[in-house]
């Protein structure tokens, strides 16, 4: 059957396929469940551009969850958000009284949308407050912090999911199926890149190593790393990386453009790149009997692609709404997310190895 004729039934059946679903860790033990079918309350922690421009609007379209609360250090934002989204005063917190959220039954899930350096702290605090957690990507500053976050959520018997919205996006799900199920035969090579030209505030947290952990690699490269992993359904075992800086005065503390080659157990040639100084966003795979690709591959909307059989014709969706609805279902049904904390940990192991390779100039093992 030509891929452009994929039926709704086929899509729904294939929607569960992905690296998160195929490489899941053991189910978490005995979670205290919300009432089956209950519409769960989400509190957004950090009201920056992603929370305001993507997550809050998406929560107006969700079926299984809703915007119940906010956490912000800016009183003016609290007033504006409360008015715009009808958030009661008792569900508004700041960073000093955050732990009081434990007493609030309106809030079932905390979504951490803070600078990367704060992901670990607020994920752990949210879990200790008895809340399930979604943490934005990249998951943490390094793999070691990811492990601490996973352990804390398990100790508290809370579910942890990472904000990998593309695992719920129809075109991406099809790419996972094509690669992992070897629809065109074994994948021989993958080329992928993600980046944009950063001309924003030179003092923004994303350009501070202590807050962001890195530059284009952490922010944009995480998508390209994910793309390689979920297309193959395998974990890379080694990496070699190089970098360039055309604007060193602007990117003083963080990487600008990074290139890497990943070594996978199957022997595929996999190259990737990330940047804060180039506009990239593609994933191209060549297999034994055909090709398939996405371009744009990683954006919030407008995902497009084709295969040797023709164009991919899937609907554009509100990715964040699908992601949050799925996690609410997981909480209600006491089942692991397809994008659990372990998924974020795997990406950060690759990122850590890339940074080691940039320092050493050598191939570095991913472990």
Tab-separated table of C-alpha atoms in Angstrom:
chain	number	residue	atom	x	y	z
A	1	UNK	CA	0.000	0.000	0.000
A	2	UNK	CA	1.328	3.444	-0.826
A	3	UNK	CA	2.143	5.399	2.297
A	4	UNK	CA	0.076	8.387	1.242
A	5	UNK	CA	-2.991	6.148	1.533
A	6	UNK	CA	-2.413	5.211	5.154
A	7	UNK	CA	-5.848	4.808	6.715
A	8	UNK	CA	-7.053	6.317	9.968
A	9	UNK	CA	-7.200	2.791	11.426
A	10	UNK	CA	-3.580	2.141	10.385
A	11	UNK	CA	-2.508	5.439	11.892
A	12	UNK	CA	-4.197	4.757	15.218
A	13	UNK	CA	-2.619	1.302	15.342
A	14	UNK	CA	0.815	2.701	14.476
A	15	UNK	CA	0.530	5.607	16.909
A	16	UNK	CA	1.778	3.480	19.762
A	17	UNK	CA	5.029	2.664	17.968
A	18	UNK	CA	8.097	4.646	18.920
A	19	UNK	CA	11.317	4.391	20.828
A	20	UNK	CA	9.525	5.403	24.004
A	21	UNK	CA	7.047	2.551	23.572
A	22	UNK	CA	9.584	-0.012	22.430
A	23	UNK	CA	12.282	0.699	24.992
A	24	UNK	CA	10.185	1.289	28.099
A	25	UNK	CA	11.556	0.585	31.519
A	26	UNK	CA	9.599	-1.575	33.985
A	27	UNK	CA	6.245	-0.197	35.063
A	28	UNK	CA	6.288	1.899	38.184
A	29	UNK	CA	4.957	0.152	41.261
A	30	UNK	CA	1.653	0.979	42.918
A	31	UNK	CA	0.911	4.595	42.126
A	32	UNK	CA	-1.854	6.414	43.959
A	33	UNK	CA	-4.267	6.893	41.086
A	34	UNK	CA	-6.540	9.705	40.113
A	35	UNK	CA	-10.130	8.670	39.593
A	36	UNK	CA	-10.373	6.894	36.200
A	37	UNK	CA	-11.386	9.387	33.559
A	38	UNK	CA	-10.851	12.379	35.822
A	39	UNK	CA	-9.791	15.529	33.998
A	40	UNK	CA	-6.472	16.284	35.648
A	41	UNK	CA	-5.202	19.683	36.712
A	42	UNK	CA	-1.817	20.852	35.443
A	43	UNK	CA	0.272	23.613	37.013
A	44	UNK	CA	2.853	25.281	34.787
A	45	UNK	CA	6.080	26.149	36.596
A	46	UNK	CA	7.723	29.040	34.775
A	47	UNK	CA	5.707	31.355	32.540
A	48	UNK	CA	8.181	32.075	29.770
A	49	UNK	CA	7.588	32.095	26.025
A	50	UNK	CA	7.001	28.351	25.655
A	51	UNK	CA	4.527	28.167	28.521
A	52	UNK	CA	2.691	31.259	27.327
A	53	UNK	CA	2.925	30.744	23.594
A	54	UNK	CA	2.437	26.971	23.356
A	55	UNK	CA	1.470	25.116	26.527
A	56	UNK	CA	-1.244	27.388	27.881
A	57	UNK	CA	-3.018	27.670	24.497
A	58	UNK	CA	-2.699	23.892	24.032
A	59	UNK	CA	-4.337	23.349	27.425
A	60	UNK	CA	-7.420	25.085	26.046
A	61	UNK	CA	-7.696	22.238	23.527
A	62	UNK	CA	-6.970	19.231	25.748
A	63	UNK	CA	-9.595	16.644	26.663
A	64	UNK	CA	-7.996	14.888	29.642
A	65	UNK	CA	-6.340	17.773	31.485
A	66	UNK	CA	-6.637	21.508	31.999
A	67	UNK	CA	-4.651	24.507	33.218
A	68	UNK	CA	-5.308	24.448	36.947
A	69	UNK	CA	-2.445	26.494	38.378
A	70	UNK	CA	0.718	28.475	37.781
A	71	UNK	CA	4.042	29.075	39.508
A	72	UNK	CA	5.824	32.338	38.767
A	73	UNK	CA	8.196	34.764	40.417
A	74	UNK	CA	6.626	37.729	38.624
A	75	UNK	CA	3.489	39.127	40.334
A	76	UNK	CA	2.392	40.957	37.184
A	77	UNK	CA	2.383	37.694	35.245
A	78	UNK	CA	0.334	36.046	37.964
A	79	UNK	CA	-2.305	38.765	37.634
A	80	UNK	CA	-2.365	38.583	33.841
A	81	UNK	CA	-2.554	34.801	33.685
A	82	UNK	CA	-5.201	34.568	36.389
A	83	UNK	CA	-7.393	36.969	34.451
A	84	UNK	CA	-6.757	35.388	31.040
A	85	UNK	CA	-7.233	31.761	32.129
A	86	UNK	CA	-9.564	32.158	35.103
A	87	UNK	CA	-7.059	30.683	37.568
A	88	UNK	CA	-8.166	30.977	41.209
A	89	UNK	CA	-5.817	32.733	43.619
A	90	UNK	CA	-5.408	29.573	45.697
A	91	UNK	CA	-3.799	27.855	42.676
A	92	UNK	CA	-1.161	30.540	42.104
A	93	UNK	CA	2.274	29.963	43.638
A	94	UNK	CA	5.718	31.546	43.621
A	95	UNK	CA	9.114	29.930	44.083
A	96	UNK	CA	9.147	30.564	47.819
A	97	UNK	CA	5.845	28.810	48.593
A	98	UNK	CA	6.037	26.209	45.812
A	99	UNK	CA	6.104	23.257	48.199
A	100	UNK	CA	2.656	24.245	49.498
A	101	UNK	CA	1.338	22.814	46.235
A	102	UNK	CA	1.366	19.463	48.058
A	103	UNK	CA	-1.817	20.523	49.862
A	104	UNK	CA	-3.701	21.430	46.687
A	105	UNK	CA	-5.978	18.653	45.348
A	106	UNK	CA	-6.760	20.703	42.220
A	107	UNK	CA	-3.255	20.064	40.901
A	108	UNK	CA	-2.362	16.544	39.796
A	109	UNK	CA	0.551	17.274	37.437
A	110	UNK	CA	3.352	19.824	37.591
A	111	UNK	CA	4.906	20.838	34.263
A	112	UNK	CA	8.440	22.214	34.754
A	113	UNK	CA	9.143	24.860	32.087
A	114	UNK	CA	12.136	26.576	33.681
A	115	UNK	CA	15.755	27.133	32.603
A	116	UNK	CA	17.525	23.780	32.341
A	117	UNK	CA	19.566	24.323	35.489
A	118	UNK	CA	16.331	24.319	37.529
A	119	UNK	CA	14.774	21.183	36.025
A	120	UNK	CA	16.310	18.830	38.554
A	121	UNK	CA	15.335	20.858	41.624
A	122	UNK	CA	11.712	21.447	40.668
A	123	UNK	CA	11.119	17.959	39.329
A	124	UNK	CA	12.309	16.501	42.619
A	125	UNK	CA	10.352	19.022	44.699
A	126	UNK	CA	7.188	18.405	42.673
A	127	UNK	CA	7.489	14.646	43.135
A	128	UNK	CA	8.106	15.065	46.854
A	129	UNK	CA	4.945	17.194	46.950
A	130	UNK	CA	3.051	14.196	45.601
A	131	UNK	CA	2.579	15.473	42.056
A	132	UNK	CA	3.240	13.693	38.782
A	133	UNK	CA	5.749	15.571	36.629
A	134	UNK	CA	6.315	16.597	33.048
A	135	UNK	CA	9.744	18.166	32.571
A	136	UNK	CA	10.727	20.085	29.489
A	137	UNK	CA	13.697	19.035	27.414
A	138	UNK	CA	16.614	18.914	27.611
A	139	UNK	CA	15.832	17.026	30.781
A	140	UNK	CA	18.754	18.355	32.853
A	141	UNK	CA	22.280	19.721	32.715
A	142	UNK	CA	23.758	16.220	32.472
A	143	UNK	CA	22.908	12.526	32.703
A	144	UNK	CA	23.786	12.337	36.388
A	145	UNK	CA	21.086	14.880	37.214
A	146	UNK	CA	18.604	12.942	35.068
A	147	UNK	CA	19.273	9.825	37.132
A	148	UNK	CA	18.601	11.749	40.340
A	149	UNK	CA	15.284	13.023	38.949
A	150	UNK	CA	14.184	9.529	37.911
A	151	UNK	CA	15.125	8.102	41.290
A	152	UNK	CA	13.235	10.828	43.163
A	153	UNK	CA	10.045	10.264	41.168
A	154	UNK	CA	10.245	6.513	41.678
A	155	UNK	CA	10.815	6.968	45.415
A	156	UNK	CA	7.737	9.205	45.566
A	157	UNK	CA	5.708	6.806	43.383
A	158	UNK	CA	5.059	9.558	40.865
A	159	UNK	CA	5.155	9.330	37.085
A	160	UNK	CA	7.759	11.361	35.210
A	161	UNK	CA	7.493	12.293	31.543
A	162	UNK	CA	9.716	14.479	29.344
A	163	UNK	CA	8.263	17.037	26.925
A	164	UNK	CA	8.988	15.121	23.735
A	165	UNK	CA	5.899	16.341	21.872
A	166	UNK	CA	7.003	14.855	18.539
A	167	UNK	CA	6.395	11.319	19.793
A	168	UNK	CA	2.704	12.199	19.418
A	169	UNK	CA	2.981	13.896	16.003
A	170	UNK	CA	1.581	11.818	13.077
A	171	UNK	CA	4.371	12.366	10.524
A	172	UNK	CA	7.016	11.587	13.141
A	173	UNK	CA	5.199	8.465	14.275
A	174	UNK	CA	5.222	7.284	10.667
A	175	UNK	CA	8.975	7.910	10.404
A	176	UNK	CA	9.443	5.773	13.512
A	177	UNK	CA	7.420	2.994	11.904
A	178	UNK	CA	9.258	3.167	8.590
A	179	UNK	CA	12.665	2.988	10.220
A	180	UNK	CA	12.067	0.615	13.106
A	181	UNK	CA	9.917	-1.810	11.113
A	182	UNK	CA	12.299	-1.601	8.125
A	183	UNK	CA	9.454	-0.933	5.695
A	184	UNK	CA	11.992	0.014	3.008
A	185	UNK	CA	14.559	-2.461	4.282
A	186	UNK	CA	17.354	-1.779	6.713
A	187	UNK	CA	18.203	1.895	7.135
A	188	UNK	CA	21.700	2.549	5.756
A	189	UNK	CA	22.186	6.216	6.659
A	190	UNK	CA	20.571	9.162	8.414
A	191	UNK	CA	21.339	12.851	8.100
A	192	UNK	CA	19.636	15.255	10.453
A	193	UNK	CA	20.046	18.820	11.628
A	194	UNK	CA	18.213	21.362	13.722
A	195	UNK	CA	18.928	24.999	14.432
A	196	UNK	CA	17.989	28.618	14.018
A	197	UNK	CA	19.765	31.941	13.774
A	198	UNK	CA	19.747	33.403	17.273
A	199	UNK	CA	19.475	37.181	17.244
A	200	UNK	CA	17.767	37.633	20.597
A	201	UNK	CA	18.807	39.080	23.921
A	202	UNK	CA	22.575	38.542	24.406
A	203	UNK	CA	21.926	38.259	28.145
A	204	UNK	CA	19.221	35.586	27.845
A	205	UNK	CA	19.522	32.523	30.063
A	206	UNK	CA	19.966	30.293	27.007
A	207	UNK	CA	23.368	31.880	26.404
A	208	UNK	CA	24.560	31.308	29.991
A	209	UNK	CA	26.291	27.967	30.428
A	210	UNK	CA	25.416	27.723	34.115
A	211	UNK	CA	21.695	28.072	33.331
A	212	UNK	CA	21.391	26.301	29.978
A	213	UNK	CA	24.188	23.729	30.183
A	214	UNK	CA	25.187	24.523	26.610
A	215	UNK	CA	24.001	26.284	23.500
A	216	UNK	CA	22.628	25.061	20.201
A	217	UNK	CA	23.403	21.432	21.054
A	218	UNK	CA	21.307	21.428	24.222
A	219	UNK	CA	18.457	23.479	22.784
A	220	UNK	CA	18.268	22.336	19.156
A	221	UNK	CA	20.556	19.321	18.897
A	222	UNK	CA	18.434	17.312	21.299
A	223	UNK	CA	15.829	17.016	18.516
A	224	UNK	CA	18.330	15.747	15.971
A	225	UNK	CA	19.720	13.224	18.451
A	226	UNK	CA	16.182	12.067	19.172
A	227	UNK	CA	15.439	11.856	15.466
A	228	UNK	CA	18.302	9.452	14.878
A	229	UNK	CA	17.361	7.303	17.855
A	230	UNK	CA	13.654	7.029	17.139
A	231	UNK	CA	14.137	6.407	13.432
A	232	UNK	CA	16.373	3.419	14.118
A	233	UNK	CA	14.911	2.288	17.430
A	234	UNK	CA	18.471	1.742	18.606
A	235	UNK	CA	20.819	3.378	21.084
A	236	UNK	CA	24.117	4.861	19.825
A	237	UNK	CA	27.294	3.486	21.346
A	238	UNK	CA	29.886	6.153	20.435
A	239	UNK	CA	30.180	9.655	18.998
A	240	UNK	CA	32.745	11.999	17.512
A	241	UNK	CA	32.044	15.740	17.310
A	242	UNK	CA	33.479	19.015	16.050
A	243	UNK	CA	32.268	22.604	16.331
A	244	UNK	CA	32.557	26.049	14.810
A	245	UNK	CA	31.916	29.568	16.071
A	246	UNK	CA	31.335	32.360	13.593
A	247	UNK	CA	30.011	34.721	16.281
A	248	UNK	CA	32.311	34.106	19.270
A	249	UNK	CA	31.551	37.464	20.874
A	250	UNK	CA	27.844	36.604	21.008
A	251	UNK	CA	28.202	32.946	21.984
A	252	UNK	CA	30.863	33.500	24.617
A	253	UNK	CA	29.813	30.763	27.043
A	254	UNK	CA	27.955	28.226	24.915
A	255	UNK	CA	28.368	26.279	21.699
A	256	UNK	CA	27.120	27.821	18.476
A	257	UNK	CA	27.292	25.075	15.823
A	258	UNK	CA	28.153	21.427	16.497
A	259	UNK	CA	28.597	18.529	14.046
A	260	UNK	CA	28.663	14.880	15.074
A	261	UNK	CA	28.729	11.311	13.830
A	262	UNK	CA	26.977	8.635	15.853
A	263	UNK	CA	27.986	4.995	15.850
A	264	UNK	CA	25.064	2.566	16.165
A	265	UNK	CA	25.149	-1.210	16.707
A	266	UNK	CA	23.618	-1.749	13.257
A	267	UNK	CA	26.490	0.002	11.510
A	268	UNK	CA	24.413	2.783	9.941
A	269	UNK	CA	26.131	6.047	8.996
A	270	UNK	CA	24.406	8.677	11.117
A	271	UNK	CA	25.403	12.333	11.065
A	272	UNK	CA	23.828	15.246	12.880
A	273	UNK	CA	24.291	18.927	13.480
A	274	UNK	CA	22.869	21.677	15.650
A	275	UNK	CA	23.184	25.436	15.583
A	276	UNK	CA	22.274	28.835	16.940
A	277	UNK	CA	23.562	30.354	13.687
A	278	UNK	CA	21.939	28.275	10.897
A	279	UNK	CA	18.315	27.611	10.032
A	280	UNK	CA	18.034	23.822	9.840
A	281	UNK	CA	15.236	21.385	10.536
A	282	UNK	CA	15.329	18.108	8.646
A	283	UNK	CA	15.688	14.350	8.983
A	284	UNK	CA	16.659	12.271	5.936
A	285	UNK	CA	16.923	8.482	5.944
A	286	UNK	CA	18.119	6.182	3.167
A	287	UNK	CA	17.227	2.503	3.353
A	288	UNK	CA	17.945	-0.538	1.183
A	289	UNK	CA	14.816	-0.104	-0.939
A	290	UNK	CA	13.918	3.534	-0.631
A	291	UNK	CA	14.180	6.859	1.130
A	292	UNK	CA	12.052	8.820	3.571
A	293	UNK	CA	12.417	12.202	5.197
A	294	UNK	CA	10.826	15.042	7.118
A	295	UNK	CA	11.415	18.724	6.381
A	296	UNK	CA	10.397	20.692	8.392
A	297	UNK	CA	10.999	17.944	10.912
A	298	UNK	CA	10.995	19.441	14.398
A	299	UNK	CA	8.760	22.510	14.585
A	300	UNK	CA	5.544	23.123	16.502
A	301	UNK	CA	3.550	22.845	13.297
A	302	UNK	CA	3.895	22.449	9.551
A	303	UNK	CA	5.691	19.099	9.735
A	304	UNK	CA	6.017	17.709	6.218
A	305	UNK	CA	7.678	14.772	4.541
A	306	UNK	CA	7.755	12.217	1.787
A	307	UNK	CA	8.965	8.738	0.961
A	308	UNK	CA	9.892	6.875	-2.172
A	309	UNK	CA	6.167	6.078	-2.444
A	310	UNK	CA	5.049	9.688	-2.323
A	311	UNK	CA	4.209	12.460	0.145
A	312	UNK	CA	3.210	11.813	3.744
A	313	UNK	CA	-0.362	12.995	4.123
A	314	UNK	CA	-1.152	13.231	7.810
A	315	UNK	CA	-3.003	15.953	9.709
A	316	UNK	CA	-1.228	18.753	11.515
A	317	UNK	CA	-2.092	18.585	15.202
A	318	UNK	CA	-1.535	20.613	18.368
A	319	UNK	CA	1.433	18.555	19.471
A	320	UNK	CA	1.526	19.817	23.041
A	321	UNK	CA	-2.172	19.053	23.545
A	322	UNK	CA	-1.664	15.470	22.365
A	323	UNK	CA	1.411	15.120	24.581
A	324	UNK	CA	-0.305	16.391	27.744
A	325	UNK	CA	-3.521	14.472	27.094
A	326	UNK	CA	-1.508	11.272	26.742
A	327	UNK	CA	0.283	11.841	30.026
A	328	UNK	CA	-3.004	12.539	31.810
A	329	UNK	CA	-4.274	9.216	30.462
A	330	UNK	CA	-1.118	7.514	31.736
A	331	UNK	CA	-1.685	8.951	35.206
A	332	UNK	CA	-5.336	7.914	35.205
A	333	UNK	CA	-4.529	4.403	33.991
A	334	UNK	CA	-1.365	3.895	36.066
A	335	UNK	CA	0.856	3.230	33.072
A	336	UNK	CA	4.240	4.532	32.043
A	337	UNK	CA	4.482	7.363	29.513
A	338	UNK	CA	5.966	6.514	26.125
A	339	UNK	CA	8.435	9.348	26.857
A	340	UNK	CA	9.480	8.668	30.475
A	341	UNK	CA	12.434	10.105	32.317
A	342	UNK	CA	14.587	7.297	30.968
A	343	UNK	CA	14.078	8.723	27.488
A	344	UNK	CA	15.500	12.067	28.549
A	345	UNK	CA	18.394	10.297	30.266
A	346	UNK	CA	19.328	8.484	27.045
A	347	UNK	CA	19.543	11.764	25.142
A	348	UNK	CA	21.642	13.396	27.838
A	349	UNK	CA	24.098	10.513	27.765
A	350	UNK	CA	24.636	11.313	24.088
A	351	UNK	CA	24.934	15.057	24.769
A	352	UNK	CA	27.461	14.433	27.548
A	353	UNK	CA	29.534	12.267	25.194
A	354	UNK	CA	29.402	14.922	22.453
A	355	UNK	CA	30.785	17.530	24.841
A	356	UNK	CA	33.513	15.106	25.915
A	357	UNK	CA	34.385	14.553	22.263
A	358	UNK	CA	34.573	18.293	21.615
A	359	UNK	CA	37.095	18.515	24.437
A	360	UNK	CA	39.132	15.441	23.526
A	361	UNK	CA	38.892	15.493	19.727
A	362	UNK	CA	38.347	11.731	19.873
A	363	UNK	CA	35.538	9.215	19.609
A	364	UNK	CA	33.808	8.932	22.962
A	365	UNK	CA	31.776	5.999	24.259
A	366	UNK	CA	28.153	6.583	25.189
A	367	UNK	CA	27.307	4.810	28.406
